[in-house]
XYZ file of C-alpha atoms in Angstrom:
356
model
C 187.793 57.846 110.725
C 185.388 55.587 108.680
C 183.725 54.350 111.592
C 183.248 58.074 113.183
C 182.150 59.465 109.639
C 179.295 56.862 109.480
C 176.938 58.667 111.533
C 177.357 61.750 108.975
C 173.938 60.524 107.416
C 171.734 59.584 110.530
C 171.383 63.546 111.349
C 168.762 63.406 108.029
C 165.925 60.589 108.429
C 166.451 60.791 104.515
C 169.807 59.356 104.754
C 170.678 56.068 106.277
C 174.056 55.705 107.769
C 176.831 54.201 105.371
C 177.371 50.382 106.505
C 181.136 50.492 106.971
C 181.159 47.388 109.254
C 180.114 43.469 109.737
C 180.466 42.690 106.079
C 182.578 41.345 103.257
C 184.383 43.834 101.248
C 184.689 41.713 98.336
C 181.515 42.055 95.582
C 180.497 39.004 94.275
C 181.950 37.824 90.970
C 179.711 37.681 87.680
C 179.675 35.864 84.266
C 180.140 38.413 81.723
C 178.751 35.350 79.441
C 175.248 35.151 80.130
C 173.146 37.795 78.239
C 171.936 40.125 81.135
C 174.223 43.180 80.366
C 172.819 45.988 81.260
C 173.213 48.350 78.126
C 171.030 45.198 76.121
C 168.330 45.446 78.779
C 168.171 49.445 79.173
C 168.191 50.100 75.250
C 169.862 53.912 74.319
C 166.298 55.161 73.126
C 165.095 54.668 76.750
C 167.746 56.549 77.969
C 168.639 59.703 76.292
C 166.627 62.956 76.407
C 168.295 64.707 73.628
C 164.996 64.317 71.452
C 162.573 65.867 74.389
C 165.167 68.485 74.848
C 164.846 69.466 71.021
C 161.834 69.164 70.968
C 160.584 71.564 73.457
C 162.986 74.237 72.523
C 161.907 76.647 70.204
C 165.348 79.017 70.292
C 167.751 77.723 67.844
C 170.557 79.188 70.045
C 169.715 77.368 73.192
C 169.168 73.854 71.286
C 173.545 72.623 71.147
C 173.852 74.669 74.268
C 170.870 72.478 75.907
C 172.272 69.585 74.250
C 175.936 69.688 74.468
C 176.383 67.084 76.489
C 173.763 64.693 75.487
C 176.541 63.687 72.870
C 176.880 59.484 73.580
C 180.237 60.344 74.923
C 178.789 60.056 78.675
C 178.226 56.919 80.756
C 174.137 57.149 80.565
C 174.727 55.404 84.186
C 171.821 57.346 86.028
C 169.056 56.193 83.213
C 170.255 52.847 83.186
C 170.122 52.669 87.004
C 166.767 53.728 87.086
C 165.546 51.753 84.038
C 167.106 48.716 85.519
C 165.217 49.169 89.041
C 161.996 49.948 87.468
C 161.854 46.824 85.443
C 163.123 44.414 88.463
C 160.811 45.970 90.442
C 158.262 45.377 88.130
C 159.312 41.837 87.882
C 158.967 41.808 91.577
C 155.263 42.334 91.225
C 154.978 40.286 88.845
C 154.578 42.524 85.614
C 157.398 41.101 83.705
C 159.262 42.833 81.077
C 156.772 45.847 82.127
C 158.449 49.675 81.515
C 155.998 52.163 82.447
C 155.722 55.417 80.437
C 155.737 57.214 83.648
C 159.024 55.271 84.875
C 160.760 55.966 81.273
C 160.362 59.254 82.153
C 161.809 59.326 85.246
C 164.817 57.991 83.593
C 164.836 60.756 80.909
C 165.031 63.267 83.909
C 167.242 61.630 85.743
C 169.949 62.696 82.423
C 168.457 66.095 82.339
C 168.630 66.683 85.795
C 172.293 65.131 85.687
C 173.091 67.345 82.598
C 171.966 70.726 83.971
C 174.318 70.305 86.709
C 177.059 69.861 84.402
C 176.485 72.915 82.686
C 176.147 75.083 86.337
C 179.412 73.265 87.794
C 181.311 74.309 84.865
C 180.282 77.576 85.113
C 180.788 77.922 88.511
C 184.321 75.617 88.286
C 185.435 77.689 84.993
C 186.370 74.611 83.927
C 188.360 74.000 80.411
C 187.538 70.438 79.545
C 184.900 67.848 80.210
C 184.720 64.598 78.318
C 187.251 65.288 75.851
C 186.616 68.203 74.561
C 186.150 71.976 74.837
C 183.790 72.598 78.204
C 180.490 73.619 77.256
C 181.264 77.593 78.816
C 184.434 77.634 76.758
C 182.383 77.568 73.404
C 179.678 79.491 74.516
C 179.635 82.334 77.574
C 178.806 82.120 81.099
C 175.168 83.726 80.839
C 174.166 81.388 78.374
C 175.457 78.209 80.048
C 173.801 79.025 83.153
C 170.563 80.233 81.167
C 170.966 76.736 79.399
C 171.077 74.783 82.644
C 168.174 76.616 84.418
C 166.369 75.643 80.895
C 167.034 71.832 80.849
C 165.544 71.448 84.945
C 162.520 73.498 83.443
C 161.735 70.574 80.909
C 162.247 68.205 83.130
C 159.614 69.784 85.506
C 157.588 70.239 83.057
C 158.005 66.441 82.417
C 157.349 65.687 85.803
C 154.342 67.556 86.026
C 152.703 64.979 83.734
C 152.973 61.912 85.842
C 150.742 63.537 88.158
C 151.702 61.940 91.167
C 152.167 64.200 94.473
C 154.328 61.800 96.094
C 156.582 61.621 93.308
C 157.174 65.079 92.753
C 158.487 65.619 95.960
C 160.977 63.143 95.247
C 162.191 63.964 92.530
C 162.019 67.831 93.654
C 164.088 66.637 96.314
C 167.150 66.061 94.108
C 167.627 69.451 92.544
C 167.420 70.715 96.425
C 169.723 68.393 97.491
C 171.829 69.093 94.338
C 171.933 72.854 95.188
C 172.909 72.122 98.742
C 175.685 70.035 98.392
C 176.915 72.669 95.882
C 177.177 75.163 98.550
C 178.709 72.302 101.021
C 181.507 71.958 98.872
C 182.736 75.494 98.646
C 183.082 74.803 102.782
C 185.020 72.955 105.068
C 185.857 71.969 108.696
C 188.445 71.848 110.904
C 188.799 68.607 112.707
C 189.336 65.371 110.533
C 186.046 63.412 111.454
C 183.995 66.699 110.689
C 185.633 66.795 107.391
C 184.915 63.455 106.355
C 180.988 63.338 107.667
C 180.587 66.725 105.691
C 182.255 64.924 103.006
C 180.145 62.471 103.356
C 177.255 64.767 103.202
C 177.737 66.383 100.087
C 178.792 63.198 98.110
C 175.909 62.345 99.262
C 173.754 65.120 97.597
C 175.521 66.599 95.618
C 175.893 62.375 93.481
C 174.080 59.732 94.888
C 170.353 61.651 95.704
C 169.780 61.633 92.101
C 169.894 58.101 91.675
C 168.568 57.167 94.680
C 165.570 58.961 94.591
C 165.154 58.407 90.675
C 165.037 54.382 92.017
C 162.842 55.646 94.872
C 160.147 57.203 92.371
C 160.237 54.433 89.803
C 159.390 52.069 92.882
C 156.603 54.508 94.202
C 155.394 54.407 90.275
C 155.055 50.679 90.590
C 152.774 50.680 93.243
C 154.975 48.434 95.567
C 154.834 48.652 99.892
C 157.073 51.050 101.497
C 159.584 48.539 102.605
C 160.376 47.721 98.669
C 160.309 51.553 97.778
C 163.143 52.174 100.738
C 165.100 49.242 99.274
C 165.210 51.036 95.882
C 166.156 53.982 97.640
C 169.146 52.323 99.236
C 170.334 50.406 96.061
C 170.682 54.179 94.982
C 172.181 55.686 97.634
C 174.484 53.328 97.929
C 176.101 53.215 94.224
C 175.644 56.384 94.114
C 178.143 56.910 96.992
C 180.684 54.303 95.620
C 180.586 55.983 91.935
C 181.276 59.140 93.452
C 184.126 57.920 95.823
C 185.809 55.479 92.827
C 185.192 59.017 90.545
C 187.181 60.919 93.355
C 189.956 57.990 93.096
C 190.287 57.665 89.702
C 191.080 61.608 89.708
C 194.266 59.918 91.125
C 195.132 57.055 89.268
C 193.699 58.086 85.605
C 195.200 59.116 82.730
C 193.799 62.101 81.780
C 193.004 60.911 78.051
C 191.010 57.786 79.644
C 189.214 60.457 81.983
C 188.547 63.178 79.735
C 189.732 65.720 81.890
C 193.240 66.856 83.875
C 194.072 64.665 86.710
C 194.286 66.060 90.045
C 191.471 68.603 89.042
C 189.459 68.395 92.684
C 193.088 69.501 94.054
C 193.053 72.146 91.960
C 189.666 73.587 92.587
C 190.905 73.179 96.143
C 188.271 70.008 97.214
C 189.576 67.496 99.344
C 188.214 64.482 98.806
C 187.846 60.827 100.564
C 191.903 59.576 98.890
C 192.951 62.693 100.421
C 191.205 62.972 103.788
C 192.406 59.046 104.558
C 196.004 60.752 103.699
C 195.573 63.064 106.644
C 195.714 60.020 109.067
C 199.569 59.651 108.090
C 200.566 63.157 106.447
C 198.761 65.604 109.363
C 200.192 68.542 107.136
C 197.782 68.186 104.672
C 195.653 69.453 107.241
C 196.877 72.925 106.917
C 196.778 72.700 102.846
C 192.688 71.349 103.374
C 192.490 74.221 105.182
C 193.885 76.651 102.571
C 192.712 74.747 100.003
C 195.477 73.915 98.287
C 196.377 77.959 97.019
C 199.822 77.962 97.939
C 202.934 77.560 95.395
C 203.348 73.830 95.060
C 200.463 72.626 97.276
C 198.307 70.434 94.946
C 202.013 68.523 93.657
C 203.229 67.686 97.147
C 198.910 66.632 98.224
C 199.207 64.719 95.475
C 202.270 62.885 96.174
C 201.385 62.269 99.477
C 198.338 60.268 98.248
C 200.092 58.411 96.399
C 202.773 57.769 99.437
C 199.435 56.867 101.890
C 197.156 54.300 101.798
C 194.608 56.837 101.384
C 193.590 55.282 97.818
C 193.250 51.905 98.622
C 190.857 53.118 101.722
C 188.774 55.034 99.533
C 188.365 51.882 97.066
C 187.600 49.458 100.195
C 184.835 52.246 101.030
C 183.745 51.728 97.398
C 183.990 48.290 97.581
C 181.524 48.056 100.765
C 178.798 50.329 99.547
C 178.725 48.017 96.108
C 178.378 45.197 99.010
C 175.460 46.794 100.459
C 173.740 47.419 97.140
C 174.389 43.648 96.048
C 172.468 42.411 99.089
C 169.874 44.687 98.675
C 169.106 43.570 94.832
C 169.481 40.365 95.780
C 166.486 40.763 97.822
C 164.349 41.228 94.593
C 162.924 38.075 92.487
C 165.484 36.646 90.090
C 165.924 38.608 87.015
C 167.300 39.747 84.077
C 166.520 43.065 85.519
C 167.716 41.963 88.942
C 171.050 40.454 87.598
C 171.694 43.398 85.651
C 171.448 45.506 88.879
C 174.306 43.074 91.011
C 175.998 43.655 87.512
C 175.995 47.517 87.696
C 177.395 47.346 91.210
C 180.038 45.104 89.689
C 180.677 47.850 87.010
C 180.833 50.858 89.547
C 183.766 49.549 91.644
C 185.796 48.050 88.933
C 185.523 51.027 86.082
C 188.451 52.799 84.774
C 186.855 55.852 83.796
């Protein structure tokens, strides 16, 4: 099905197909000794947008709503990414330990961007807990959340109005499009296995990984580099963006729900199927029908759930992970030797082998 599901992507020029064969599944192994973590090198300051958010809103009701979630409780993972990439491409060029204004920026909406979509998915989810603690439309209603959402993605517009650069506007606009489409993909699905998984593919696709890969894309277009180093950025992106997504959609699995912040098995019970349990289908074809009903009937998401477990489905979806993390280690390898460029083989390290 892997094989099949790889040419989900090559219907969009924007998306190149996910290398599933002709390379090592194993990413490479790192000293956690030498001083090139990435949390020293992208510094919190750089990457929150609390401050910008507080600053620009002048209704005292909308400020915790705005900022609920900018709380240090979350990963920061899409700032760092792009902070990372701008200063190894930077390095590239040979502006070393160079951070444009423009590119810290671009990080800063990256969290907005990121945040606002929490806030509409939990509205739209009616979910109960996020991060461990009360969901942000269980303290406050519905109308507000969503007004609170719409608000953050006008900031961050507003933001990137300032960098004044056409051809970074329309990638950047290009996430919140592709976020709003893969929302609507994943309240569909389809009938035959390998349709399932491309459209699975798909939405992963844009509903996770467009926002860092085109945050990595504009910091690279910022930077004034050729195209062939701006599509590499892209690429890093898009691929650890797919393998966080798929090693988020396994760890729903194998968490605890104290280390995850939130129930397990909560994709089964929104009714999603994703990658552990469409690699199930290969052995347990009655999950078909449950996919298909999406998991509403009496005791549907306990016996999916077992029958994950029962499959190999989990370890396919973390040898998916594993090769995307590939793919994004020989593509930052590519860039001069780093901090900036270790940090980034580090990072793809990080994604495959987190626990939360």
């Amino acid at each position: 099905m892997c094989e099949i599901a790889a040419g989900a992507l090559r219907a969009d020029e924007r998306h190149a197909p996910p290398a599933l064969s002709g390379m090592s599944a194993r990413p490479p192994v790192f000293n956690p000794a030498a001083n090139v973590h990435p949390v020293r090198i992208a510094p919190p300051g750089a990457r929150r947008s609390d401050a910008e958010l507080i600053k620009r809103t002048s209704l005292e009701e909308m400020r915790p709503i705005s900022t609920y979630y900018f709380d240090g409780q979350g990963k920061a993972i899409r700032p760092m990414f792009t902070i990372l990439m701008a200063r190894a491409i930077n390095y590239h060029k040979g502006r070393r330990n160079v951070l444009l204004h423009s590119q810290r920026q671009i990080a800063m909406m990256s969290e907005m961007i990121h945040s606002a979509s929490l806030l509409h998915d939990d509205v739209i989810d009616q979910s109960d807990c996020r991060r461990g603690k009360p969901s942000v439309n269980v303290v406050w209603s519905q109308k507000k959340v969503a007004m609170a959402g719409n608000y953050i993605l006008s900031v961050a517009c507003m933001m990137l109005s300032t960098i004044q650069n056409n051809d970074v506007t329309l990638t950047v606009s290009q996430i919140v499009s592709d976020l709003v489409q893969g929302e609507f993909m994943q309240l569909g699905s389809k009938e035959t296995e390998n349709e399932r998984f491309a459209h699975y593919l798909t939405k992963t696709y844009r509903k996770t990984a467009s926002l860092i890969a085109n945050c990595m894309k504009a910091v690279a277009i910022l930077s004034d580099v050729d195209e062939r180093t701006i599509e590499m950025a892209f690429q890093y992106g898009r691929n650890v963006g797919l393998a966080f997504q798929l090693v988020d959609d396994l760890l729903d699995f194998v968490a605890s729900s104290t280390a995850m912040g939130k129930p397990t098995a909560a994709d089964l019970k929104l009714g999603l199927a994703t990658a552990p349990v469409l690699f199930a289908c290969e052995r347990y074809p009655e999950l078909n029908a449950m996919i298909m009903r999406r998991f509403q009937e009496p005791g549907d998401v306990k016996k999916a759930f077992e029958l994950v477990h029962k499959s190999n489905g989990l370890e396919q979806t973390r040898f998916l992970a594993k090769k995307h993390c590939v793919e994004a280690s020989k593509i930052a390898q590519s860039f001069t030797k780093s901090p900036y460029q270790k940090a980034l083989l580090i990072m793809a390290d990080l994604v495959i082998n987190r626990m939360k």
